[in-house]
Each structure stands twice: as C-alpha cells, then as structure tokens.
CSV table of C-alpha atoms in Angstrom, one decimal:
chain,number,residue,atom,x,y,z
A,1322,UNK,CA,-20.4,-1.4,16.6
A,1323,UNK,CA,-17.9,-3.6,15.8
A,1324,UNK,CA,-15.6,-6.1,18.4
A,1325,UNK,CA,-12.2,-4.0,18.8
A,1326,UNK,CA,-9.2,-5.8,19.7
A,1327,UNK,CA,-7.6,-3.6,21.4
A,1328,UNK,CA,-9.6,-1.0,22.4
A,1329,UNK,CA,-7.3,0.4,25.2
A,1330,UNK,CA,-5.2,2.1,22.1
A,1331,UNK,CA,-7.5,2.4,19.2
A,1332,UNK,CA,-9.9,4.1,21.2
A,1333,UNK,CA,-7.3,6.4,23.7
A,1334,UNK,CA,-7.7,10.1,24.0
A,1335,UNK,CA,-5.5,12.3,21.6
A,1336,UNK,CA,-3.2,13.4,24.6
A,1337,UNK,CA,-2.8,9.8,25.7
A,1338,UNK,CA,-1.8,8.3,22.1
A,1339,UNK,CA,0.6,11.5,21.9
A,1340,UNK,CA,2.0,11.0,25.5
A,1341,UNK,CA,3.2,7.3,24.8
A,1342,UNK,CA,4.6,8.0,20.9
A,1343,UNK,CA,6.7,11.2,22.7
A,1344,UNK,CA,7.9,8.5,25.3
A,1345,UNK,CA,8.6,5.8,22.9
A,1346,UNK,CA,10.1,8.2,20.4
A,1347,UNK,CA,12.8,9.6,22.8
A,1348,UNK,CA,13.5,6.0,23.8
A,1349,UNK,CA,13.8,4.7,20.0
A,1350,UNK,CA,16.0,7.9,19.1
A,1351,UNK,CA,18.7,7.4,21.7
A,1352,UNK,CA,18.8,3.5,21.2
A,1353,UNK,CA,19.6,4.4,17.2
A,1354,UNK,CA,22.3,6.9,18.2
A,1355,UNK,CA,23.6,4.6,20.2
A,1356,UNK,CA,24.0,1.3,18.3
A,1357,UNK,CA,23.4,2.9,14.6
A,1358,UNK,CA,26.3,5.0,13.1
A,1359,UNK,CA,24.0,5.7,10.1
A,1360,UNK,CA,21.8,7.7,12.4
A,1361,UNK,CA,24.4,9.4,15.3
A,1362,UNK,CA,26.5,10.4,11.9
A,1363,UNK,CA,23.3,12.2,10.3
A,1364,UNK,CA,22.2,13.8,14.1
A,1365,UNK,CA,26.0,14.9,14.7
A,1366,UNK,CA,25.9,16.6,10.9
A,1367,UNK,CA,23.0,18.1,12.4
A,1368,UNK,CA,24.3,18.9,15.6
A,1369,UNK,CA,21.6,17.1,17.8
A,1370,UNK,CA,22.3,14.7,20.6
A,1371,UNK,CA,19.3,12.4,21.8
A,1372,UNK,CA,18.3,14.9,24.5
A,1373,UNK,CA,17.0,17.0,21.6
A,1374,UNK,CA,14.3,15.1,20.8
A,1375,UNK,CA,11.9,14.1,23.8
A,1376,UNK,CA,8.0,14.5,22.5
A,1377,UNK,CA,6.4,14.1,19.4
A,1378,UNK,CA,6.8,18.1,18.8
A,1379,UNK,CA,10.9,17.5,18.6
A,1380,UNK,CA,10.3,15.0,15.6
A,1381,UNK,CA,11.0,17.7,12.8
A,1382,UNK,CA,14.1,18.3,13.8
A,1383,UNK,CA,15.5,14.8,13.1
A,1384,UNK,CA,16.1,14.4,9.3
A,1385,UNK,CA,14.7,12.2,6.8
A,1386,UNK,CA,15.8,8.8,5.8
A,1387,UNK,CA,14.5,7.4,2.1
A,1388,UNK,CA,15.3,3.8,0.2
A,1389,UNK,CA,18.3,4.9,-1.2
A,1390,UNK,CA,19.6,5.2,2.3
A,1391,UNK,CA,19.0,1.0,2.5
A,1392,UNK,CA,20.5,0.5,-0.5
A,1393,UNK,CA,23.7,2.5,0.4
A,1394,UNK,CA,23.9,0.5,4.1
A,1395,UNK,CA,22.8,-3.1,2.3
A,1396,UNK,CA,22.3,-5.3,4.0
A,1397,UNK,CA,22.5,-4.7,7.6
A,1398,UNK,CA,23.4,-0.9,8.4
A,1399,UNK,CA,20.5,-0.1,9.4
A,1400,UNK,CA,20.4,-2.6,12.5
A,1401,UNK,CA,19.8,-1.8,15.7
A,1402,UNK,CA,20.6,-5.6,17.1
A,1403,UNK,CA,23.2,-8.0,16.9
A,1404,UNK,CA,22.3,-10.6,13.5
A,1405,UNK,CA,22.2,-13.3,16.8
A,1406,UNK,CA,18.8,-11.7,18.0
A,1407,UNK,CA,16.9,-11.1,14.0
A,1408,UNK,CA,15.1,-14.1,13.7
A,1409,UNK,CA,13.4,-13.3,10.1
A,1410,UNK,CA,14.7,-11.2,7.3
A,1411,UNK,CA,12.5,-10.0,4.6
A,1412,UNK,CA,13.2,-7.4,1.4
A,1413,UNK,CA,12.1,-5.9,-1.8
A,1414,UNK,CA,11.9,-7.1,-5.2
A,1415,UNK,CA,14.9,-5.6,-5.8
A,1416,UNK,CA,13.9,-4.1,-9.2
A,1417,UNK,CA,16.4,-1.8,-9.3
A,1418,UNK,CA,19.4,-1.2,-8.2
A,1419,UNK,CA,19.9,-3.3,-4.7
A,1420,UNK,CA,17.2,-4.8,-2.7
A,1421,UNK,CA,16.7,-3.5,1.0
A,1422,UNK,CA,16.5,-5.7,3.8
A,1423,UNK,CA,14.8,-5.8,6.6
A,1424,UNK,CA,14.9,-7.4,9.9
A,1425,UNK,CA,12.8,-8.0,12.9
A,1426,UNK,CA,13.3,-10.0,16.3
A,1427,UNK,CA,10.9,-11.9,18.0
A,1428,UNK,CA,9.3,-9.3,20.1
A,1429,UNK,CA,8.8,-7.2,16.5
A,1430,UNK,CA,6.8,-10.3,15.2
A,1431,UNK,CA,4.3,-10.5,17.6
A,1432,UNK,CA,4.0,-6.6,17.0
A,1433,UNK,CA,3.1,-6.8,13.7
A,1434,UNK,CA,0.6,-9.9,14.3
A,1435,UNK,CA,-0.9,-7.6,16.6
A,1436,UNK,CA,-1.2,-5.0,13.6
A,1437,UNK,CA,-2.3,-7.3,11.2
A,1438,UNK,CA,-5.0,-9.0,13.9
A,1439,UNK,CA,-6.6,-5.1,14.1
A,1440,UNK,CA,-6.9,-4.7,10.8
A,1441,UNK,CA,-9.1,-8.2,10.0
A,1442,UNK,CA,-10.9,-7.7,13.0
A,1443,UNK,CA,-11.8,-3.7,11.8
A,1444,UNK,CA,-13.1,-5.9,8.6
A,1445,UNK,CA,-15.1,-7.9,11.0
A,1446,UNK,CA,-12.9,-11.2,10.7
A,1447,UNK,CA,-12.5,-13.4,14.5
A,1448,UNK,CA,-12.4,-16.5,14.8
A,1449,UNK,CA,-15.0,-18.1,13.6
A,1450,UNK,CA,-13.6,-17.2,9.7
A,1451,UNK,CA,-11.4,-18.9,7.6
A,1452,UNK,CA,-8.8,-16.1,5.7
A,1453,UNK,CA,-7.5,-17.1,2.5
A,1454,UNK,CA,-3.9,-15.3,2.0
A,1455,UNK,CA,-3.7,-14.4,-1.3
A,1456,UNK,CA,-0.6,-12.4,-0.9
A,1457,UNK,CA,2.9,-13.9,-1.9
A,1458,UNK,CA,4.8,-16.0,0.8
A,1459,UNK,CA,8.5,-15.0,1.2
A,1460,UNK,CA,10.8,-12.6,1.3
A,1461,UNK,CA,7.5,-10.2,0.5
A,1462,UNK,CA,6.1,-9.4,3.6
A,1463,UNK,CA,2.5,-9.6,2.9
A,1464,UNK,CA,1.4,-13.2,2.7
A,1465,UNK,CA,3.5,-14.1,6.0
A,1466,UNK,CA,2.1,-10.3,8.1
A,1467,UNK,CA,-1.6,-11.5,7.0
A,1468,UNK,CA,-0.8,-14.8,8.1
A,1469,UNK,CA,0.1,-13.6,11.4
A,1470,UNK,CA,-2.6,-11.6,12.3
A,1471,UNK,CA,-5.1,-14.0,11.4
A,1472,UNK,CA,-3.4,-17.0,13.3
A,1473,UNK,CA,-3.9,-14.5,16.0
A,1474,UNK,CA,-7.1,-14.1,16.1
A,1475,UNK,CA,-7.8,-17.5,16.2
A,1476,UNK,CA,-9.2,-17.7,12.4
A,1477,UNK,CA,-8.9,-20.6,10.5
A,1478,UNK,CA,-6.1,-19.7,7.9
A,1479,UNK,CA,-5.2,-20.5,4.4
A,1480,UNK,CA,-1.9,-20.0,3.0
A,1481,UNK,CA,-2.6,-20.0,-0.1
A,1482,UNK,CA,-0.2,-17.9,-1.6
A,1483,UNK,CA,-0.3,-16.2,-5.3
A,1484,UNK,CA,-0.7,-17.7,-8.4
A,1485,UNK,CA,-2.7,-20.9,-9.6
A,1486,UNK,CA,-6.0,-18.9,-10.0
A,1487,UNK,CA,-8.0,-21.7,-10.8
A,1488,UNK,CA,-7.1,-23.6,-7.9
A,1489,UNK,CA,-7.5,-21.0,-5.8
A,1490,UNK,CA,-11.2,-20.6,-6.7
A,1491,UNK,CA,-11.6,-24.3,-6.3
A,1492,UNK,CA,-10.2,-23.6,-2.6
A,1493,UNK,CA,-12.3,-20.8,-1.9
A,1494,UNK,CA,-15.4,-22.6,-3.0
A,1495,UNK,CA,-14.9,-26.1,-1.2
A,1496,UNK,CA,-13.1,-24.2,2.1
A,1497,UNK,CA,-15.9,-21.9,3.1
A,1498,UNK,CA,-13.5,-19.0,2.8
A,1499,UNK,CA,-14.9,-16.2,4.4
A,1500,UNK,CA,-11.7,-13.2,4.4
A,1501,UNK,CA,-9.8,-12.8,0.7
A,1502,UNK,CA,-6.2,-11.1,1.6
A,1503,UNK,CA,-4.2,-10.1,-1.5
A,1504,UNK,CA,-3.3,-7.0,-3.9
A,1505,UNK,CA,-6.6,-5.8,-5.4
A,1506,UNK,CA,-5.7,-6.0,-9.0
A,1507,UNK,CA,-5.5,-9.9,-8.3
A,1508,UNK,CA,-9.2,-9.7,-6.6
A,1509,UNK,CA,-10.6,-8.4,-9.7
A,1510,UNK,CA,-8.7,-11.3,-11.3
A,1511,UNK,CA,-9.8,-14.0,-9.2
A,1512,UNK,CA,-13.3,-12.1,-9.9
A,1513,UNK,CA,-13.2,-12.6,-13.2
A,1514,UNK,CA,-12.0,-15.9,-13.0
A,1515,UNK,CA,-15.0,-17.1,-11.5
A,1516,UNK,CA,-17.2,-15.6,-13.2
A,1517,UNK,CA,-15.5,-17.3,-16.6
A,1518,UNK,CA,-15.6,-20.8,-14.6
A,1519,UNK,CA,-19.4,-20.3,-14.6
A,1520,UNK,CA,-19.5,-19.4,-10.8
A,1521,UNK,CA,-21.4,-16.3,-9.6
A,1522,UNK,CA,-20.2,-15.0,-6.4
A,1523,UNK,CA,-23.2,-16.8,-4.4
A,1524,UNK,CA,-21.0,-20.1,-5.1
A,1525,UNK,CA,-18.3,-18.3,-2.6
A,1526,UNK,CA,-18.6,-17.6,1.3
A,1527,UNK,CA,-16.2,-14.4,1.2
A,1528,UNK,CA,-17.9,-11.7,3.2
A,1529,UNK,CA,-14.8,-8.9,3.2
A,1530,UNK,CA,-11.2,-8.5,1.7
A,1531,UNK,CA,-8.6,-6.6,3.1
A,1532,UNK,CA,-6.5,-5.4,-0.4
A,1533,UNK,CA,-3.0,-3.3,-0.2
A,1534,UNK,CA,0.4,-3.5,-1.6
A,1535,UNK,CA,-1.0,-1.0,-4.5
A,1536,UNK,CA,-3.0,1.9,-5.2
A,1537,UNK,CA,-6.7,1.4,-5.9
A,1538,UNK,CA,-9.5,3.7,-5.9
A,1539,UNK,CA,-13.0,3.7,-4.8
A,1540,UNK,CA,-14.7,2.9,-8.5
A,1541,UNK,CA,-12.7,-0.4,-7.8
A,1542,UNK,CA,-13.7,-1.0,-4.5
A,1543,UNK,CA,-17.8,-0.9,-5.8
A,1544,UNK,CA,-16.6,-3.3,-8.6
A,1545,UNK,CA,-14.5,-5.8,-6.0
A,1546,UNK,CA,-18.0,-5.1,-3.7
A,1547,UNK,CA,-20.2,-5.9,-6.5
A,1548,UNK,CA,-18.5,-8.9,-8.2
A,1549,UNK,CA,-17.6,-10.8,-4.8
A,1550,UNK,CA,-20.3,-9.9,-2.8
A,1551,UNK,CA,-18.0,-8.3,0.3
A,1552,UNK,CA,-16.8,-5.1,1.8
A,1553,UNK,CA,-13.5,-4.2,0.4
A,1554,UNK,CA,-11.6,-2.8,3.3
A,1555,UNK,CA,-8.2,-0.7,2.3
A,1556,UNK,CA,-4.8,-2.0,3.9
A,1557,UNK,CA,-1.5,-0.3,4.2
A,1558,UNK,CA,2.4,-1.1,4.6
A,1559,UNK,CA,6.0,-1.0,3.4
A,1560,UNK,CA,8.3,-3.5,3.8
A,1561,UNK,CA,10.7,-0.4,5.4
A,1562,UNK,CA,8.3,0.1,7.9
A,1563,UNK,CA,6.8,-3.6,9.1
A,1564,UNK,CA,4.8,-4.9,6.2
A,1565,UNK,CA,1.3,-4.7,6.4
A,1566,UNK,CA,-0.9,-3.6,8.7
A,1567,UNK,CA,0.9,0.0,9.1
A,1568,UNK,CA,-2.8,1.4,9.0
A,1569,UNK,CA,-6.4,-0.2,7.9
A,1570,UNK,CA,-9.8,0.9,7.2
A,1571,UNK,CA,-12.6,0.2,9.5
A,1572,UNK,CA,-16.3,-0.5,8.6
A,1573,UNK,CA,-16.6,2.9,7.8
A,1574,UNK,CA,-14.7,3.1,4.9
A,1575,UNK,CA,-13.4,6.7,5.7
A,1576,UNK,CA,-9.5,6.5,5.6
A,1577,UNK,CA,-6.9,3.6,7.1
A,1578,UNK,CA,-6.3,4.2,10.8
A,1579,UNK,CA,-2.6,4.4,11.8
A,1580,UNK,CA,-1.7,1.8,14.7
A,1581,UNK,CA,0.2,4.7,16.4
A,1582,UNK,CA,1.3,3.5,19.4
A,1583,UNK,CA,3.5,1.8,16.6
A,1584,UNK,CA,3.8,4.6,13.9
A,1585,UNK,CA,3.6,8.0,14.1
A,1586,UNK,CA,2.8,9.5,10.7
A,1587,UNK,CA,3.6,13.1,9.3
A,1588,UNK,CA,2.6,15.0,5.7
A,1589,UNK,CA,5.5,16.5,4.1
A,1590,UNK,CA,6.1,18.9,1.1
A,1591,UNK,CA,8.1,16.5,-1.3
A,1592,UNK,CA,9.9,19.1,-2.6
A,1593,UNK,CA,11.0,21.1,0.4
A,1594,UNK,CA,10.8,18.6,3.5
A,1595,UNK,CA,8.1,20.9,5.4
A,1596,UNK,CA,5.6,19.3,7.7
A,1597,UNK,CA,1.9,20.2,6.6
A,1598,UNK,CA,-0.5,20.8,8.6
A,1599,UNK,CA,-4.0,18.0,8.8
A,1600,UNK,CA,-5.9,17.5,5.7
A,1601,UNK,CA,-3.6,18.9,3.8
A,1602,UNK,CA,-2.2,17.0,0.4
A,1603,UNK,CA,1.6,15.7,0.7
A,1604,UNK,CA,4.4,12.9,1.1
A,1605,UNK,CA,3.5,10.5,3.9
A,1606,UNK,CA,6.4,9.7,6.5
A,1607,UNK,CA,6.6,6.8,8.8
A,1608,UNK,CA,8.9,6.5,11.9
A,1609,UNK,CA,8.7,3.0,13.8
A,1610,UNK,CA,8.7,4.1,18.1
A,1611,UNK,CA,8.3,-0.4,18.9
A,1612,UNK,CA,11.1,-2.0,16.8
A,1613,UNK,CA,14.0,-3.2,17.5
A,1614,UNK,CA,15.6,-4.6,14.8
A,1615,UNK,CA,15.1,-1.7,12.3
A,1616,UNK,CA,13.5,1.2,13.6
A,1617,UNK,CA,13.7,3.4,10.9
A,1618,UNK,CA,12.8,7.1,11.4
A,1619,UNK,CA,11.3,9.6,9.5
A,1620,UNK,CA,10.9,7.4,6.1
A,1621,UNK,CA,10.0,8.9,3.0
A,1622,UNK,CA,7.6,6.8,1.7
A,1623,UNK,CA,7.2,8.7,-1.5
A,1624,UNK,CA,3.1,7.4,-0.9
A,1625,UNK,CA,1.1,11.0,-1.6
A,1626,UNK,CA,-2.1,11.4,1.1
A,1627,UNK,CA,-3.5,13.2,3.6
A,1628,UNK,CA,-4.5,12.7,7.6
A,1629,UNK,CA,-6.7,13.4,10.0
A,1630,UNK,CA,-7.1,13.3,13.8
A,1631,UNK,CA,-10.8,13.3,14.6
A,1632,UNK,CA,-12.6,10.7,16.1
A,1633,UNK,CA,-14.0,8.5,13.5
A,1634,UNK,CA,-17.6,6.8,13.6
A,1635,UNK,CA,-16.4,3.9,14.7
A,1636,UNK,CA,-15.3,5.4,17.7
A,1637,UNK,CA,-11.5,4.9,17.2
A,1638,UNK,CA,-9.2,7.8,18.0
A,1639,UNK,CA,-6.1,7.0,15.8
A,1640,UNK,CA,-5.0,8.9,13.5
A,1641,UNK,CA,-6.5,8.2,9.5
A,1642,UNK,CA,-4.8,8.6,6.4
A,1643,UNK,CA,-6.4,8.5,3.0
A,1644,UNK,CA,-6.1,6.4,0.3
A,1645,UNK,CA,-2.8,6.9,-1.2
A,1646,UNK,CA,-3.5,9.0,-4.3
A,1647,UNK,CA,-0.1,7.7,-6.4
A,1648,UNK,CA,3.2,7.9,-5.8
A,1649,UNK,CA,5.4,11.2,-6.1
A,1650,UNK,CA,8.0,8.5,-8.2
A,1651,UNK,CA,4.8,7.2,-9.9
A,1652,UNK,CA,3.5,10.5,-11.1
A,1653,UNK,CA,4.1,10.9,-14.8
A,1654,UNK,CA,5.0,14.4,-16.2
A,1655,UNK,CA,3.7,14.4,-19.9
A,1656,UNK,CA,3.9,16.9,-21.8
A,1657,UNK,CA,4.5,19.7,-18.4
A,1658,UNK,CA,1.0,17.8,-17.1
A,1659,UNK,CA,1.1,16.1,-14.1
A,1660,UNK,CA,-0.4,12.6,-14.5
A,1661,UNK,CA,-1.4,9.7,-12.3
A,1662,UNK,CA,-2.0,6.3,-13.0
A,1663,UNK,CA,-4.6,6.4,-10.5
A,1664,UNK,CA,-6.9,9.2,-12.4
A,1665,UNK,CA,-6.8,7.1,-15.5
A,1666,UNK,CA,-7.9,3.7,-13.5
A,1667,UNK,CA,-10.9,6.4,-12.3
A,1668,UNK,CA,-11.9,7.5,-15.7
A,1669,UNK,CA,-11.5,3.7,-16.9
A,1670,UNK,CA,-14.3,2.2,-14.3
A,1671,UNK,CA,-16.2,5.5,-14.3
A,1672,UNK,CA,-17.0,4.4,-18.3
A,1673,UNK,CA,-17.1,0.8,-16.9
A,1674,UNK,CA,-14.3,-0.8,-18.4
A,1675,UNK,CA,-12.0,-3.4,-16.3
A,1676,UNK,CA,-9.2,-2.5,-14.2
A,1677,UNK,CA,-6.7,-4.4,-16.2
A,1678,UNK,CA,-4.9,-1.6,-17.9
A,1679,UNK,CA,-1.4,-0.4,-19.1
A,1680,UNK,CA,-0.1,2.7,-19.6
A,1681,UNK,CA,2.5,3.4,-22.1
A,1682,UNK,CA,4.7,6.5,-22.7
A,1683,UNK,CA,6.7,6.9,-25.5
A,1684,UNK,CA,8.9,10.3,-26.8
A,1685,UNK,CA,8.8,11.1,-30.5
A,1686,UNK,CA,10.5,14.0,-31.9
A,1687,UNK,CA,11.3,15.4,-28.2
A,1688,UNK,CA,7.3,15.0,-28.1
A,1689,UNK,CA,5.8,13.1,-25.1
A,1690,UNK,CA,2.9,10.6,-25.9
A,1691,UNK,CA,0.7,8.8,-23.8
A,1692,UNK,CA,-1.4,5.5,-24.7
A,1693,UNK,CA,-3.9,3.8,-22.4
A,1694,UNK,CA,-4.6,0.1,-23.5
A,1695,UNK,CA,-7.2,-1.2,-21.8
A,1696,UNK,CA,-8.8,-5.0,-21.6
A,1697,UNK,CA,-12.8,-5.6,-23.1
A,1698,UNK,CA,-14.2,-8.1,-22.5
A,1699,UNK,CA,-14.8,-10.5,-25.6
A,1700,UNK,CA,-18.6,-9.1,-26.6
A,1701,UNK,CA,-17.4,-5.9,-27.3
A,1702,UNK,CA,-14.1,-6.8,-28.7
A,1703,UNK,CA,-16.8,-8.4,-31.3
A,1704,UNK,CA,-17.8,-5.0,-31.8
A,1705,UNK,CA,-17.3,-3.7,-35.9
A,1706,UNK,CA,-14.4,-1.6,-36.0
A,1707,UNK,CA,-16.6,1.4,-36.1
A,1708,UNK,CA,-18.2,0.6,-33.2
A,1709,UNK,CA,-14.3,-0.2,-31.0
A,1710,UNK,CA,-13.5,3.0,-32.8
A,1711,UNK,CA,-15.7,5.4,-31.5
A,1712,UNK,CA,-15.3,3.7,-27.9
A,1713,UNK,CA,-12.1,4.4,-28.0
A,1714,UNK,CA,-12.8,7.9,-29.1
A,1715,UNK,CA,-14.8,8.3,-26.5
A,1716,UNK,CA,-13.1,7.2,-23.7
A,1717,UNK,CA,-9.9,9.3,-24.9
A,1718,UNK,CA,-12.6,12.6,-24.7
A,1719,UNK,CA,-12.9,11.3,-21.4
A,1720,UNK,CA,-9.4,11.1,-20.2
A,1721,UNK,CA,-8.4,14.1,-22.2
A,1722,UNK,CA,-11.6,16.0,-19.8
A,1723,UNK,CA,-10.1,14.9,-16.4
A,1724,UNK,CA,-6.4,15.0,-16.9
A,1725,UNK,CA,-6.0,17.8,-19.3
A,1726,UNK,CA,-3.5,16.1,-21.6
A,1727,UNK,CA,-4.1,13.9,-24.7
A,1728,UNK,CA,-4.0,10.3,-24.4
A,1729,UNK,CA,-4.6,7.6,-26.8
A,1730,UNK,CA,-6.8,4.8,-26.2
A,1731,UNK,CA,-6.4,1.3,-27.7
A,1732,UNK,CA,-9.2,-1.4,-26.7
A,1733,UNK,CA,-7.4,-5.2,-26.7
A,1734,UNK,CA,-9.0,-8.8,-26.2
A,1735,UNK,CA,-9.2,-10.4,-23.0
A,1736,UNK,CA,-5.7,-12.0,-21.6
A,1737,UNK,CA,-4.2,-9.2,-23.5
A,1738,UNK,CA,-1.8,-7.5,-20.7
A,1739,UNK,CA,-0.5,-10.3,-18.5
A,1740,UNK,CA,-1.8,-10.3,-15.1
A,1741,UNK,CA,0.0,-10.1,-12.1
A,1742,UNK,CA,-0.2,-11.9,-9.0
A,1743,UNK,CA,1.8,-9.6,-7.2
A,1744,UNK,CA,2.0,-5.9,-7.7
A,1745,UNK,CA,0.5,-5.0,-10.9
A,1746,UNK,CA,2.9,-3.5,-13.4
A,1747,UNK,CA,0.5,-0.2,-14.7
A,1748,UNK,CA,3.5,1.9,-16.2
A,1749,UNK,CA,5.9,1.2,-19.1
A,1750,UNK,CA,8.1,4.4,-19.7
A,1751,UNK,CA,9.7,3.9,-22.4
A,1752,UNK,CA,11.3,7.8,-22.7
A,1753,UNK,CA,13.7,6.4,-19.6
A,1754,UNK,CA,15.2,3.5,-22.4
A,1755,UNK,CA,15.9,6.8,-24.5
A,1756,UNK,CA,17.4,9.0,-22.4
C-alpha cells in the first residue's frame, strides 16, 4: 500500500469527515453573510439567516452560484477579505465575455500545496522524484498548484512550463524526470514528439503523470501508459474552486478522491437543481468549507459525473468522483442527438487512431452537420485514396454505431490541427457564427 500523506483525513470514518465539513460549513456560511453582500443578498431572497444551515444535511437549502455570477461581481465581489490580506490573484482565459478572478491568502496557499502534495504522493511521487510541470505558469492555476505540492513534498521540481516541446524532451531526458504534470492532450504530444526525435520511452525516467485541466478517457490513459511507460493518474480542479488538486486518483485508478475536509461535493440535475442520490449521473457542485479569500459555495461546475462513498482499495475513505464524462456546455445537440466530444475521442482510439482530433459543426439548409477530422500518422496518409476512403468509411460506421447520429470523417496529415499546449480546443461550432 502506498505512503499517504495525510492519513488522519484520507483515511477518517464517514461520520468523522461529515462531522468536520458540517462544522466548517456553518463557519464558512456565516463568515460569507457576513462580509459578502453577494451571498446575504441571495440567503435574504431566500429567507435564510446563517443559523439555517449548521451540517452538511442543511447544504440544499443554500442556492447555487455559477461563472456568470463572477463575471457579474468582476473583479473582487466575491471576496471575503480585505485586497490587503490576498497575496496571489489568479483567473481564466477569459474567452468570453469577462475573465473571473480569483484570490487566495496565505493560509489558502499552503491549503492547496497540501492538495496538490496528496495527489502526487497518491501517484507514488516523494521526495526522491523530480516533477516536471508541464502545465502553464501564470494567471492559470495549474503550473503554479503542481508546483506547490511538489515543493512540498520535498521533490526536486521543474518548472518547466508549456510550450518548447523539443526542449522539453531534451529536459526530461538529461534531468531524470520521474513525475510529468500537464493537460493530457499535451502528453500524447510530447509522446509523439519523442518518438519522432528517435527516442523510445526507455530513453526517459518518467514513472507516472498526473493529467487534468480537460476531459480524457480511459483508451487515452492505455495510450499515455503505453507510449511513456507510466501510470497515468487523473487530476481535477477549477480555477473557481482552488485550482488543481480538488480531487485525484490513487493507484487504483477507480475515480479522483475529493480532499473533503476541503470540498464537499454534490450531483445535481442540471436542469432542475435537485440533489441526486450516489452513483447516479449529473452536474458536479463544489463548495470550498477552508478558504478565506473566496469561498465560493455551491458552484456549478457544469463538469457531468458521478460519486461514490465507499471505501476504496486503497483504503481511503473520501469521497470519489468519476471521470468527468463532458461538460453539460460541451455537450453538442445535433440533429435532437445528444453528443459528446468525449464518445468520439472513445470511438477514435477504440479504431486506434491518435487523439489529436477536431470536431466541426456546421448548419446547412436549417440541417445540422457533424465532421470529425482526425490526424494519421504519415504511413497511412500514404495510403491510395481508396484505401483513406474506406478508412474513413469505416470509422464514420463506427461513430454513426455508438452515437446514433451521422458524422463525417475526414483523415488529414500529421501537424494538420494545431496543437495546444494548454487546453485543447476539440469543438468549432460554427451554427453559433450563424445564429
């Protein structure tokens, strides 16, 4: 069984975690009504005072908060300290409409290295390993929340940042990097990569990577697993809620444990707000019980997933989520079908092709089209046209089997689709330049 770092939480009884997120929930509600006037506003509309919510039970009765809700208090509305005690601000990309900020004292930093240190050392990582951080440095949380944790275990870290793949390579082979943190669309890149420079992955040290910041699914984790040579371990976080480290898989690979004496997690309905019960399929929300700069509560994350409470094989007790399984804002409706990008990446490594893919959805004629194009590699883009033909044929049988709607397929040369050393861009919609 693996080292835990902090066993005395990941591996509490049920009544014990639920005891301390009750306490720390009560506390975090009145400090909000108190010193937010975004929150006492939306609990007066209500008609609840603090005293109404005092365990973990009283949580549904508090209402939702969602990203528009940070957009409309930009920069700072949603504060619960002075600007004179936030010592680091990050936000989004800001790719539409405004950007939302986030803040987080000193006491919130050490917090979140503390999340970010259980989730390499649930990888295996202490400090006898060198990370390489992957992840973007900045006003993106992830590069700086992996840096953290791993500074606090001790490891030897590599801020590396994004970009520059061939360098990075050069660094992972001459540094004896043993952890690879970053998105896992960029692993498969820095994969490839490699394997182009005429490396294998026996030239590199990497035993595990810890990959978030986008959906993935499990045909990708056996290709990362296969190509690197590690165990590719899930990680998951907003920027809303801390950055990484929210929740991470453990050595058993079955669903990202929530640090909830940090989190407390619920499934929703998306469409009517009602808390489902475990295992069922909904809209994860996130309320923050520790911080004090912005402890948001009840955050639609929009992430779809379920949870369960057992005790996993590890022997941890927290709470697990799944894999997210696409986003209710990601989920394309073609044609009355409901389609996620996340079922074609499936059907794309199920008939071994790469991950680097990009859907496109057009509207002719008030009709909704759908067309996969999808990366070869450059021995079967020397295929006859016959022969790229009836692949693509073939693999649209195959998409048109699992998601029940027609798709095209069109097969392009390597370095086709740009890749991205951040978040990788999957969806072009073009029916929302139309409308």
């Amino acid at each position: 069984m693996a080292r835990y770092y902090q066993p005395e939480i990941e591996t509490a009884p049920r009544e014990a975690i639920r005891a301390l997120q009750g306490q720390r929930l009560a506390a975090t509600v009145r400090r909000v009504y108190d010193r937010v006037p975004f929150y006492r506003n939306r609990m007066q509309a209500l008609g609840l005072t603090p005293e109404d919510v005092r365990t973990v039970d009283d949580l549904h009765k508090l209402p939702f908060s969602c990203k528009q809700d940070l957009r409309d208090t930009y920069p700072y509305g949603l504060f619960a300290v002075p600007l004179r005690d936030v010592v680091r601000l990050h936000a989004s990309s800001g790719t539409t409409g405004k950007q939302i900020v986030t803040g987080y004292t000193k006491r919130d930093l050490d917090l979140w290295a503390d999340c970010c240190a259980r989730a390499l050392t649930a990888a295996g990582c202490d400090e006898t390993d060198v990370v390489h951080v992957s992840y973007g440095y900045g006003l993106f949380t992830g590069g700086l929340g992996a840096d953290a944790g791993a500074i606090r275990l001790g490891a030897t870290t590599v801020p590396v940042s994004s970009g520059n793949t061939q360098r990075q390579i050069t660094i992972l082979r001459d540094f004896g990097s043993t952890i690879l943190c970053c998105t896992p669309s960029y692993a498969l890149h820095l994969a490839e990569t490699l394997y182009a420079s005429g490396c294998t992955r026996d030239d590199i040290s990497l035993k595990a990577g810890l990959f978030g910041a986008e959906p993935w699914t499990n045909q990708m984790r056996r290709q990362l697993e296969e190509l690197l040579g590690i165990r590719a371990y899930d990680i998951y976080g907003l920027t809303e809620i801390i950055g990484p480290g929210v929740a991470f898989e453990c050595s058993e690979q079955a669903g990202m444990h929530v640090n909830e004496d940090h989190f407390i997690v619920e499934v929703i309905d998306p469409d009517t707000g009602e808390v489902l019960p475990e295992g069922q399929q909904g809209e994860l929300v996130f309320s923050c019980i520790t911080k004090e700069a912005f402890p948001i509560l009840r955050y639609r994350t929009r992430d779809i997933g379920t949870i369960s409470h057992g005790t996993c094989a590890c022997g941890r007790t927290l709470t697990r989520m799944s894999k997210p399984r696409g986003r209710t804002d990601d989920m394309l409706i073609i044609r009355g079908v409901n389609v996620f990008p996340s079922q074609i990446e499936t059907v794309l490594l199920e008939q071994g092709y790469t991950a680097n893919y990009r859907i496109v959805v057009d509207r002719e004629n008030n009709f909704d089209s759908i067309e996969v194009q999808v990366e070869i590699s450059n021995e079967i883009f020397s295929d006859t046209v016959r022969g790229l033909t009836e692949k693509e044929k073939a693999l649209e049988e195959a998409l048109k089997s699992l998601l029940g709607v027609a798709a095209r397929v069109r097969l392009l040369e390597p370095n086709t689709i740009a890749c991205s050393t951040g978040k990788a861009v999957r969806v072009v919609d073009r029916r929302r330049l139309l409308d």
